[in-house]
Amino acid sequence: MSGLQGKRILFGITGSIAAYKAAFWVRELVKEEALVNIIMTSGAEEFISPLTFTALCGNPVHLDMFASDPDGVMAHINLSRDADLLLIAPATAQTMAKLATGMADNLLATAVLAAKIPVVICPAMNTAMYTHQASQDNRARLLELGYHLVAPGCGDLACGETGDGRLCEWEDAREAMLQVLTPQDLAGRKVLITAGPTREALDPVRYLSNRSSGKMGYAVARAARRRGAEVTLVSGPVSLSPPSGVELVSVTSAQDMADAVLSRAEQMDVIVKSAAVADFKPDNCASLKIKKGSGGLRLDLVKNIDILASLGQKKKKGQLLIGFAAESHNHLDEGQRKLTQKNLDMIVVNDILGAQTGFDVETNQVTLITPSQHQQLPLLSKTETAHRIWDAVVALDKGM
Ligand code: CTP
């Protein structure tokens, strides 16, 4: 699943100053074509008007536990019955305490108690309140009860203090919702993904590199996390934020990447090498800036280690090794050659010359080649492509 389109989200808003941020979140959900129904507590109404949310989501906001329901069914039961997921943001200390003890004295708490759908809670409060033992005990109890909690952010708080307790970022809440709604077919799997380019230094100022943006590798890492894997992302220099819940190892050169990957490979169930590793590096990196001088400049390059080929030589039993091949011609032949030479279980081949499949674009069209077959995927977003790659990996895993 690549997004929240068509998902029915019941959105509970409670009485924190961060309630104003919920308005932006509703906008994001509506933009993504999720179907949003809102419950506000009386505390939330102190901070922001229900009218704001009615205007944003196009549905009347639910406020009153005893309001009559046009269908004659009690609202607190009906609301969660008609939803795929219940999101509470911001969730105050008071609401967390209520839910931890099963209290049901307002519409939101009652709807949560009646809900048979996943509940995602995003706490927001002052640091002292959040770190108080009572709140931490409530948090632990909520986890025991099977609710999903998104950790609050750390930073400046509305009360003037700095610390843990800020409402998490929208991206983190969205990712938590998507993870909850996605089948966890990679749960318990340790996965290492490489992404982005490498840089090979010429002197203290200059380097050799390539046009890889890292977008495909980051999408592969995000998709794996969403499907429940424990993900390590070894990334060359890119201008992307790491997906939430992923361990990021930042590297610069091919040798740095080799060190980071080869030292961790043994513990991994699946390794996906989507990085565009520089094949060559300068024989010597000048310690001082190379001066222009009067003539031209000849560079002596030497081969970098082929990380994927080394992984293929050391592959342990049951480990899956997936390579990428960015090709400009002879795609299938080149993919098949690399699959065999590097001892891979699958290779993902794409055409770098296509306008929608080249560098730094949001889409890709790839062919997945395994030793027994090849499958061309349609033009898809990089997120969808990443999920199709994982579908194929899961199928390979089952076949082993
Ligand atoms: N790769 C690697 N280490 C290298 C070069 C490539 O691990 N030094 C990996 C890439 O991450 C990718 C796969 O090998 O998963 C194929 O990379 P590609 O650049 O397409 O192929 P090369 O083996 O470098 O061959 P060629 O340059 O001849 O196409």
PDB file of N, CA, C and O in Angstrom, residues 25-92:
ATOM      1  N   TRP A  25      -2.998  18.703   9.607  1.00  0.00           N
ATOM      2  CA  TRP A  25      -3.007  17.251   9.366  1.00  0.00           C
ATOM      3  C   TRP A  25      -4.279  16.849   8.611  1.00  0.00           C
ATOM      4  O   TRP A  25      -4.230  16.009   7.713  1.00  0.00           O
ATOM      5  N   VAL A  26      -5.405  17.463   8.997  1.00  0.00           N
ATOM      6  CA  VAL A  26      -6.661  17.146   8.296  1.00  0.00           C
ATOM      7  C   VAL A  26      -6.531  17.554   6.829  1.00  0.00           C
ATOM      8  O   VAL A  26      -6.939  16.824   5.924  1.00  0.00           O
ATOM      9  N   ARG A  27      -5.900  18.682   6.614  1.00  0.00           N
ATOM     10  CA  ARG A  27      -5.714  19.138   5.227  1.00  0.00           C
ATOM     11  C   ARG A  27      -4.881  18.136   4.437  1.00  0.00           C
ATOM     12  O   ARG A  27      -5.184  17.823   3.285  1.00  0.00           O
ATOM     13  N   GLU A  28      -3.824  17.654   5.056  1.00  0.00           N
ATOM     14  CA  GLU A  28      -2.970  16.667   4.378  1.00  0.00           C
ATOM     15  C   GLU A  28      -3.773  15.402   4.051  1.00  0.00           C
ATOM     16  O   GLU A  28      -3.656  14.855   2.959  1.00  0.00           O
ATOM     17  N   LEU A  29      -4.589  14.959   5.015  1.00  0.00           N
ATOM     18  CA  LEU A  29      -5.388  13.747   4.797  1.00  0.00           C
ATOM     19  C   LEU A  29      -6.369  13.945   3.647  1.00  0.00           C
ATOM     20  O   LEU A  29      -6.547  13.066   2.790  1.00  0.00           O
ATOM     21  N   VAL A  30      -7.013  15.105   3.639  1.00  0.00           N
ATOM     22  CA  VAL A  30      -8.009  15.384   2.593  1.00  0.00           C
ATOM     23  C   VAL A  30      -7.303  15.481   1.230  1.00  0.00           C
ATOM     24  O   VAL A  30      -7.794  14.948   0.231  1.00  0.00           O
ATOM     25  N   LYS A  31      -6.118  16.116   1.216  1.00  0.00           N
ATOM     26  CA  LYS A  31      -5.358  16.226  -0.034  1.00  0.00           C
ATOM     27  C   LYS A  31      -5.039  14.840  -0.593  1.00  0.00           C
ATOM     28  O   LYS A  31      -5.022  14.613  -1.783  1.00  0.00           O
ATOM     29  N   GLU A  32      -4.787  13.903   0.342  1.00  0.00           N
ATOM     30  CA  GLU A  32      -4.427  12.546  -0.063  1.00  0.00           C
ATOM     31  C   GLU A  32      -5.666  11.693  -0.350  1.00  0.00           C
ATOM     32  O   GLU A  32      -5.568  10.492  -0.576  1.00  0.00           O
ATOM     33  N   GLU A  33      -6.829  12.324  -0.272  1.00  0.00           N
ATOM     34  CA  GLU A  33      -8.112  11.656  -0.542  1.00  0.00           C
ATOM     35  C   GLU A  33      -8.447  10.571   0.480  1.00  0.00           C
ATOM     36  O   GLU A  33      -9.075   9.557   0.155  1.00  0.00           O
ATOM     37  N   ALA A  34      -8.001  10.773   1.727  1.00  0.00           N
ATOM     38  CA  ALA A  34      -8.499   9.935   2.820  1.00  0.00           C
ATOM     39  C   ALA A  34      -9.874  10.487   3.198  1.00  0.00           C
ATOM     40  O   ALA A  34     -10.192  11.651   2.912  1.00  0.00           O
ATOM     41  N   LEU A  35     -10.709   9.649   3.834  1.00  0.00           N
ATOM     42  CA  LEU A  35     -12.050  10.087   4.227  1.00  0.00           C
ATOM     43  C   LEU A  35     -12.022  10.335   5.726  1.00  0.00           C
ATOM     44  O   LEU A  35     -11.773   9.409   6.508  1.00  0.00           O
ATOM     45  N   VAL A  36     -12.225  11.586   6.112  1.00  0.00           N
ATOM     46  CA  VAL A  36     -11.957  11.977   7.497  1.00  0.00           C
ATOM     47  C   VAL A  36     -13.237  12.309   8.245  1.00  0.00           C
ATOM     48  O   VAL A  36     -14.074  13.086   7.766  1.00  0.00           O
ATOM     49  N   ASN A  37     -13.376  11.716   9.429  1.00  0.00           N
ATOM     50  CA  ASN A  37     -14.439  12.062  10.368  1.00  0.00           C
ATOM     51  C   ASN A  37     -13.767  12.521  11.642  1.00  0.00           C
ATOM     52  O   ASN A  37     -12.777  11.913  12.060  1.00  0.00           O
ATOM     53  N   ILE A  38     -14.293  13.564  12.273  1.00  0.00           N
ATOM     54  CA  ILE A  38     -13.570  14.146  13.404  1.00  0.00           C
ATOM     55  C   ILE A  38     -14.407  14.130  14.682  1.00  0.00           C
ATOM     56  O   ILE A  38     -15.605  14.443  14.663  1.00  0.00           O
ATOM     57  N   ILE A  39     -13.719  13.756  15.778  1.00  0.00           N
ATOM     58  CA  ILE A  39     -14.299  13.911  17.113  1.00  0.00           C
ATOM     59  C   ILE A  39     -13.422  14.917  17.848  1.00  0.00           C
ATOM     60  O   ILE A  39     -12.186  14.777  17.844  1.00  0.00           O
ATOM     61  N   MET A  40     -14.048  15.924  18.467  1.00  0.00           N
ATOM     62  CA  MET A  40     -13.264  16.850  19.307  1.00  0.00           C
ATOM     63  C   MET A  40     -13.747  16.735  20.749  1.00  0.00           C
ATOM     64  O   MET A  40     -14.947  16.588  21.001  1.00  0.00           O
ATOM     65  N   THR A  41     -12.800  16.824  21.678  1.00  0.00           N
ATOM     66  CA  THR A  41     -13.205  16.882  23.087  1.00  0.00           C
ATOM     67  C   THR A  41     -13.536  18.346  23.419  1.00  0.00           C
ATOM     68  O   THR A  41     -13.185  19.269  22.653  1.00  0.00           O
ATOM     69  N   SER A  42     -14.169  18.569  24.576  1.00  0.00           N
ATOM     70  CA  SER A  42     -14.487  19.954  24.946  1.00  0.00           C
ATOM     71  C   SER A  42     -13.195  20.737  25.162  1.00  0.00           C
ATOM     72  O   SER A  42     -13.119  21.934  24.878  1.00  0.00           O
ATOM     73  N   GLY A  43     -12.132  20.063  25.624  1.00  0.00           N
ATOM     74  CA  GLY A  43     -10.838  20.728  25.785  1.00  0.00           C
ATOM     75  C   GLY A  43     -10.313  21.229  24.448  1.00  0.00           C
ATOM     76  O   GLY A  43      -9.788  22.345  24.342  1.00  0.00           O
ATOM     77  N   ALA A  44     -10.441  20.413  23.415  1.00  0.00           N
ATOM     78  CA  ALA A  44      -9.968  20.822  22.084  1.00  0.00           C
ATOM     79  C   ALA A  44     -10.716  22.060  21.604  1.00  0.00           C
ATOM     80  O   ALA A  44     -10.142  22.963  20.987  1.00  0.00           O
ATOM     81  N   GLU A  45     -12.027  22.104  21.916  1.00  0.00           N
ATOM     82  CA  GLU A  45     -12.847  23.251  21.487  1.00  0.00           C
ATOM     83  C   GLU A  45     -12.387  24.564  22.105  1.00  0.00           C
ATOM     84  O   GLU A  45     -12.675  25.636  21.590  1.00  0.00           O
ATOM     85  N   GLU A  46     -11.685  24.464  23.262  1.00  0.00           N
ATOM     86  CA  GLU A  46     -11.151  25.682  23.887  1.00  0.00           C
ATOM     87  C   GLU A  46     -10.039  26.282  23.027  1.00  0.00           C
ATOM     88  O   GLU A  46      -9.737  27.461  23.095  1.00  0.00           O
ATOM     89  N   PHE A  47      -9.372  25.446  22.243  1.00  0.00           N
ATOM     90  CA  PHE A  47      -8.212  25.907  21.472  1.00  0.00           C
ATOM     91  C   PHE A  47      -8.540  26.240  20.026  1.00  0.00           C
ATOM     92  O   PHE A  47      -7.896  27.079  19.414  1.00  0.00           O
ATOM     93  N   ILE A  48      -9.510  25.539  19.460  1.00  0.00           N
ATOM     94  CA  ILE A  48      -9.792  25.742  18.030  1.00  0.00           C
ATOM     95  C   ILE A  48     -11.258  25.392  17.761  1.00  0.00           C
ATOM     96  O   ILE A  48     -11.804  24.480  18.378  1.00  0.00           O
ATOM     97  N   SER A  49     -11.847  26.136  16.835  1.00  0.00           N
ATOM     98  CA  SER A  49     -13.277  25.967  16.605  1.00  0.00           C
ATOM     99  C   SER A  49     -13.575  24.717  15.749  1.00  0.00           C
ATOM    100  O   SER A  49     -12.877  24.463  14.751  1.00  0.00           O
ATOM    101  N   PRO A  50     -14.634  23.975  16.094  1.00  0.00           N
ATOM    102  CA  PRO A  50     -15.047  22.836  15.254  1.00  0.00           C
ATOM    103  C   PRO A  50     -15.304  23.264  13.808  1.00  0.00           C
ATOM    104  O   PRO A  50     -15.118  22.487  12.867  1.00  0.00           O
ATOM    105  N   LEU A  51     -15.728  24.528  13.649  1.00  0.00           N
ATOM    106  CA  LEU A  51     -16.032  25.028  12.298  1.00  0.00           C
ATOM    107  C   LEU A  51     -14.813  24.916  11.382  1.00  0.00           C
ATOM    108  O   LEU A  51     -14.939  24.616  10.191  1.00  0.00           O
ATOM    109  N   THR A  52     -13.634  25.138  11.942  1.00  0.00           N
ATOM    110  CA  THR A  52     -12.397  25.024  11.148  1.00  0.00           C
ATOM    111  C   THR A  52     -12.307  23.619  10.544  1.00  0.00           C
ATOM    112  O   THR A  52     -12.025  23.449   9.356  1.00  0.00           O
ATOM    113  N   PHE A  53     -12.585  22.618  11.369  1.00  0.00           N
ATOM    114  CA  PHE A  53     -12.448  21.230  10.902  1.00  0.00           C
ATOM    115  C   PHE A  53     -13.586  20.839   9.962  1.00  0.00           C
ATOM    116  O   PHE A  53     -13.377  20.096   9.000  1.00  0.00           O
ATOM    117  N   THR A  54     -14.786  21.336  10.246  1.00  0.00           N
ATOM    118  CA  THR A  54     -15.904  21.055   9.339  1.00  0.00           C
ATOM    119  C   THR A  54     -15.562  21.584   7.951  1.00  0.00           C
ATOM    120  O   THR A  54     -15.755  20.902   6.938  1.00  0.00           O
ATOM    121  N   ALA A  55     -15.003  22.803   7.917  1.00  0.00           N
ATOM    122  CA  ALA A  55     -14.662  23.401   6.616  1.00  0.00           C
ATOM    123  C   ALA A  55     -13.559  22.603   5.932  1.00  0.00           C
ATOM    124  O   ALA A  55     -13.566  22.442   4.715  1.00  0.00           O
ATOM    125  N   LEU A  56     -12.613  22.077   6.710  1.00  0.00           N
ATOM    126  CA  LEU A  56     -11.483  21.376   6.107  1.00  0.00           C
ATOM    127  C   LEU A  56     -11.838  19.972   5.615  1.00  0.00           C
ATOM    128  O   LEU A  56     -11.353  19.536   4.578  1.00  0.00           O
ATOM    129  N   CYS A  57     -12.693  19.265   6.383  1.00  0.00           N
ATOM    130  CA  CYS A  57     -12.939  17.863   5.987  1.00  0.00           C
ATOM    131  C   CYS A  57     -14.295  17.682   5.312  1.00  0.00           C
ATOM    132  O   CYS A  57     -14.569  16.620   4.758  1.00  0.00           O
ATOM    133  N   GLY A  58     -15.150  18.694   5.379  1.00  0.00           N
ATOM    134  CA  GLY A  58     -16.434  18.608   4.691  1.00  0.00           C
ATOM    135  C   GLY A  58     -17.483  17.817   5.454  1.00  0.00           C
ATOM    136  O   GLY A  58     -18.578  17.593   4.933  1.00  0.00           O
ATOM    137  N   ASN A  59     -17.178  17.373   6.664  1.00  0.00           N
ATOM    138  CA  ASN A  59     -18.151  16.633   7.480  1.00  0.00           C
ATOM    139  C   ASN A  59     -18.369  17.373   8.795  1.00  0.00           C
ATOM    140  O   ASN A  59     -17.439  17.982   9.313  1.00  0.00           O
ATOM    141  N   PRO A  60     -19.576  17.259   9.366  1.00  0.00           N
ATOM    142  CA  PRO A  60     -19.782  17.875  10.674  1.00  0.00           C
ATOM    143  C   PRO A  60     -18.888  17.209  11.721  1.00  0.00           C
ATOM    144  O   PRO A  60     -18.632  15.999  11.643  1.00  0.00           O
ATOM    145  N   VAL A  61     -18.390  18.000  12.660  1.00  0.00           N
ATOM    146  CA  VAL A  61     -17.515  17.468  13.710  1.00  0.00           C
ATOM    147  C   VAL A  61     -18.375  16.867  14.823  1.00  0.00           C
ATOM    148  O   VAL A  61     -19.399  17.433  15.209  1.00  0.00           O
ATOM    149  N   HIS A  62     -17.968  15.732  15.346  1.00  0.00           N
ATOM    150  CA  HIS A  62     -18.719  15.063  16.423  1.00  0.00           C
ATOM    151  C   HIS A  62     -18.191  15.536  17.762  1.00  0.00           C
ATOM    152  O   HIS A  62     -16.983  15.446  18.024  1.00  0.00           O
ATOM    153  N   LEU A  63     -19.109  16.028  18.591  1.00  0.00           N
ATOM    154  CA  LEU A  63     -18.696  16.633  19.852  1.00  0.00           C
ATOM    155  C   LEU A  63     -19.354  15.980  21.058  1.00  0.00           C
ATOM    156  O   LEU A  63     -18.741  15.812  22.109  1.00  0.00           O
ATOM    157  N   ASP A  64     -20.616  15.601  20.884  1.00  0.00           N
ATOM    158  CA  ASP A  64     -21.455  15.292  22.035  1.00  0.00           C
ATOM    159  C   ASP A  64     -21.758  13.797  22.107  1.00  0.00           C
ATOM    160  O   ASP A  64     -22.274  13.219  21.143  1.00  0.00           O
ATOM    161  N   MET A  65     -21.461  13.222  23.255  1.00  0.00           N
ATOM    162  CA  MET A  65     -21.723  11.795  23.417  1.00  0.00           C
ATOM    163  C   MET A  65     -23.222  11.476  23.358  1.00  0.00           C
ATOM    164  O   MET A  65     -23.627  10.386  22.982  1.00  0.00           O
ATOM    165  N   PHE A  66     -24.055  12.454  23.742  1.00  0.00           N
ATOM    166  CA  PHE A  66     -25.484  12.161  23.832  1.00  0.00           C
ATOM    167  C   PHE A  66     -26.292  12.741  22.666  1.00  0.00           C
ATOM    168  O   PHE A  66     -27.516  12.735  22.701  1.00  0.00           O
ATOM    169  N   ALA A  67     -25.568  13.230  21.635  1.00  0.00           N
ATOM    170  CA  ALA A  67     -26.297  13.774  20.482  1.00  0.00           C
ATOM    171  C   ALA A  67     -27.014  12.641  19.774  1.00  0.00           C
ATOM    172  O   ALA A  67     -26.499  11.520  19.696  1.00  0.00           O
ATOM    173  N   SER A  68     -28.214  12.929  19.252  1.00  0.00           N
ATOM    174  CA  SER A  68     -28.935  11.841  18.594  1.00  0.00           C
ATOM    175  C   SER A  68     -28.331  11.600  17.212  1.00  0.00           C
ATOM    176  O   SER A  68     -27.908  12.512  16.519  1.00  0.00           O
ATOM    177  N   ASP A  69     -28.270  10.356  16.854  1.00  0.00           N
ATOM    178  CA  ASP A  69     -27.681   9.947  15.589  1.00  0.00           C
ATOM    179  C   ASP A  69     -28.813   9.762  14.578  1.00  0.00           C
ATOM    180  O   ASP A  69     -29.799   9.094  14.887  1.00  0.00           O
ATOM    181  N   PRO A  70     -28.714  10.319  13.358  1.00  0.00           N
ATOM    182  CA  PRO A  70     -29.800  10.185  12.387  1.00  0.00           C
ATOM    183  C   PRO A  70     -30.166   8.729  12.099  1.00  0.00           C
ATOM    184  O   PRO A  70     -31.314   8.401  11.821  1.00  0.00           O
ATOM    185  N   ASP A  71     -29.191   7.820  12.176  1.00  0.00           N
ATOM    186  CA  ASP A  71     -29.477   6.413  11.885  1.00  0.00           C
ATOM    187  C   ASP A  71     -30.045   5.666  13.090  1.00  0.00           C
ATOM    188  O   ASP A  71     -30.319   4.472  12.999  1.00  0.00           O
ATOM    189  N   GLY A  72     -30.141   6.345  14.203  1.00  0.00           N
ATOM    190  CA  GLY A  72     -30.663   5.697  15.394  1.00  0.00           C
ATOM    191  C   GLY A  72     -29.659   4.784  16.074  1.00  0.00           C
ATOM    192  O   GLY A  72     -29.976   4.085  17.022  1.00  0.00           O
ATOM    193  N   VAL A  73     -28.419   4.737  15.558  1.00  0.00           N
ATOM    194  CA  VAL A  73     -27.381   3.915  16.188  1.00  0.00           C
ATOM    195  C   VAL A  73     -26.504   4.850  17.004  1.00  0.00           C
ATOM    196  O   VAL A  73     -26.285   5.983  16.633  1.00  0.00           O
ATOM    197  N   MET A  74     -25.997   4.366  18.109  1.00  0.00           N
ATOM    198  CA  MET A  74     -25.243   5.258  18.984  1.00  0.00           C
ATOM    199  C   MET A  74     -23.935   5.676  18.311  1.00  0.00           C
ATOM    200  O   MET A  74     -23.184   4.849  17.817  1.00  0.00           O
ATOM    201  N   ALA A  75     -23.653   6.978  18.347  1.00  0.00           N
ATOM    202  CA  ALA A  75     -22.525   7.536  17.600  1.00  0.00           C
ATOM    203  C   ALA A  75     -21.192   6.902  17.997  1.00  0.00           C
ATOM    204  O   ALA A  75     -20.354   6.621  17.147  1.00  0.00           O
ATOM    205  N   HIS A  76     -21.001   6.650  19.294  1.00  0.00           N
ATOM    206  CA  HIS A  76     -19.682   6.165  19.717  1.00  0.00           C
ATOM    207  C   HIS A  76     -19.359   4.786  19.152  1.00  0.00           C
ATOM    208  O   HIS A  76     -18.210   4.432  18.964  1.00  0.00           O
ATOM    209  N   ILE A  77     -20.410   4.001  18.852  1.00  0.00           N
ATOM    210  CA  ILE A  77     -20.192   2.680  18.266  1.00  0.00           C
ATOM    211  C   ILE A  77     -20.040   2.821  16.754  1.00  0.00           C
ATOM    212  O   ILE A  77     -19.123   2.283  16.143  1.00  0.00           O
ATOM    213  N   ASN A  78     -20.950   3.600  16.192  1.00  0.00           N
ATOM    214  CA  ASN A  78     -21.026   3.738  14.742  1.00  0.00           C
ATOM    215  C   ASN A  78     -19.768   4.354  14.141  1.00  0.00           C
ATOM    216  O   ASN A  78     -19.304   3.936  13.085  1.00  0.00           O
ATOM    217  N   LEU A  79     -19.216   5.348  14.844  1.00  0.00           N
ATOM    218  CA  LEU A  79     -18.090   6.089  14.277  1.00  0.00           C
ATOM    219  C   LEU A  79     -16.890   5.187  14.016  1.00  0.00           C
ATOM    220  O   LEU A  79     -16.277   5.250  12.953  1.00  0.00           O
ATOM    221  N   SER A  80     -16.536   4.349  14.973  1.00  0.00           N
ATOM    222  CA  SER A  80     -15.361   3.506  14.750  1.00  0.00           C
ATOM    223  C   SER A  80     -15.699   2.310  13.861  1.00  0.00           C
ATOM    224  O   SER A  80     -14.824   1.772  13.178  1.00  0.00           O
ATOM    225  N   ARG A  81     -16.973   1.915  13.835  1.00  0.00           N
ATOM    226  CA  ARG A  81     -17.387   0.817  12.959  1.00  0.00           C
ATOM    227  C   ARG A  81     -17.193   1.194  11.493  1.00  0.00           C
ATOM    228  O   ARG A  81     -16.878   0.366  10.655  1.00  0.00           O
ATOM    229  N   ASP A  82     -17.373   2.496  11.214  1.00  0.00           N
ATOM    230  CA  ASP A  82     -17.276   2.959   9.830  1.00  0.00           C
ATOM    231  C   ASP A  82     -15.872   3.445   9.475  1.00  0.00           C
ATOM    232  O   ASP A  82     -15.699   4.173   8.498  1.00  0.00           O
ATOM    233  N   ALA A  83     -14.858   3.119  10.288  1.00  0.00           N
ATOM    234  CA  ALA A  83     -13.507   3.637  10.011  1.00  0.00           C
ATOM    235  C   ALA A  83     -12.501   2.502   9.907  1.00  0.00           C
ATOM    236  O   ALA A  83     -12.727   1.399  10.397  1.00  0.00           O
ATOM    237  N   ASP A  84     -11.372   2.819   9.229  1.00  0.00           N
ATOM    238  CA  ASP A  84     -10.281   1.838   9.139  1.00  0.00           C
ATOM    239  C   ASP A  84      -9.284   2.034  10.263  1.00  0.00           C
ATOM    240  O   ASP A  84      -8.560   1.121  10.634  1.00  0.00           O
ATOM    241  N   LEU A  85      -9.222   3.264  10.784  1.00  0.00           N
ATOM    242  CA  LEU A  85      -8.192   3.577  11.777  1.00  0.00           C
ATOM    243  C   LEU A  85      -8.630   4.774  12.603  1.00  0.00           C
ATOM    244  O   LEU A  85      -9.289   5.681  12.090  1.00  0.00           O
ATOM    245  N   LEU A  86      -8.292   4.748  13.881  1.00  0.00           N
ATOM    246  CA  LEU A  86      -8.604   5.882  14.752  1.00  0.00           C
ATOM    247  C   LEU A  86      -7.287   6.568  15.120  1.00  0.00           C
ATOM    248  O   LEU A  86      -6.381   5.921  15.656  1.00  0.00           O
ATOM    249  N   LEU A  87      -7.178   7.831  14.783  1.00  0.00           N
ATOM    250  CA  LEU A  87      -5.968   8.618  15.082  1.00  0.00           C
ATOM    251  C   LEU A  87      -6.308   9.624  16.170  1.00  0.00           C
ATOM    252  O   LEU A  87      -7.319  10.337  16.054  1.00  0.00           O
ATOM    253  N   ILE A  88      -5.496   9.697  17.224  1.00  0.00           N
ATOM    254  CA  ILE A  88      -5.729  10.729  18.245  1.00  0.00           C
ATOM    255  C   ILE A  88      -4.521  11.660  18.260  1.00  0.00           C
ATOM    256  O   ILE A  88      -3.398  11.245  18.586  1.00  0.00           O
ATOM    257  N   ALA A  89      -4.718  12.909  17.897  1.00  0.00           N
ATOM    258  CA  ALA A  89      -3.625  13.872  17.836  1.00  0.00           C
ATOM    259  C   ALA A  89      -4.185  15.300  17.918  1.00  0.00           C
ATOM    260  O   ALA A  89      -5.075  15.618  17.151  1.00  0.00           O
ATOM    261  N   PRO A  90      -3.676  16.108  18.828  1.00  0.00           N
ATOM    262  CA  PRO A  90      -2.765  15.746  19.901  1.00  0.00           C
ATOM    263  C   PRO A  90      -3.517  14.971  20.977  1.00  0.00           C
ATOM    264  O   PRO A  90      -4.704  15.216  21.203  1.00  0.00           O
ATOM    265  N   ALA A  91      -2.799  14.068  21.651  1.00  0.00           N
ATOM    266  CA  ALA A  91      -3.383  13.345  22.788  1.00  0.00           C
ATOM    267  C   ALA A  91      -2.798  13.928  24.072  1.00  0.00           C
ATOM    268  O   ALA A  91      -1.578  13.923  24.249  1.00  0.00           O
ATOM    269  N   THR A  92      -3.637  14.456  24.911  1.00  0.00           N
ATOM    270  CA  THR A  92      -3.168  15.071  26.164  1.00  0.00           C
ATOM    271  C   THR A  92      -2.854  13.993  27.203  1.00  0.00           C
ATOM    272  O   THR A  92      -3.262  12.836  27.062  1.00  0.00           O
TER     273      THR A  92
END
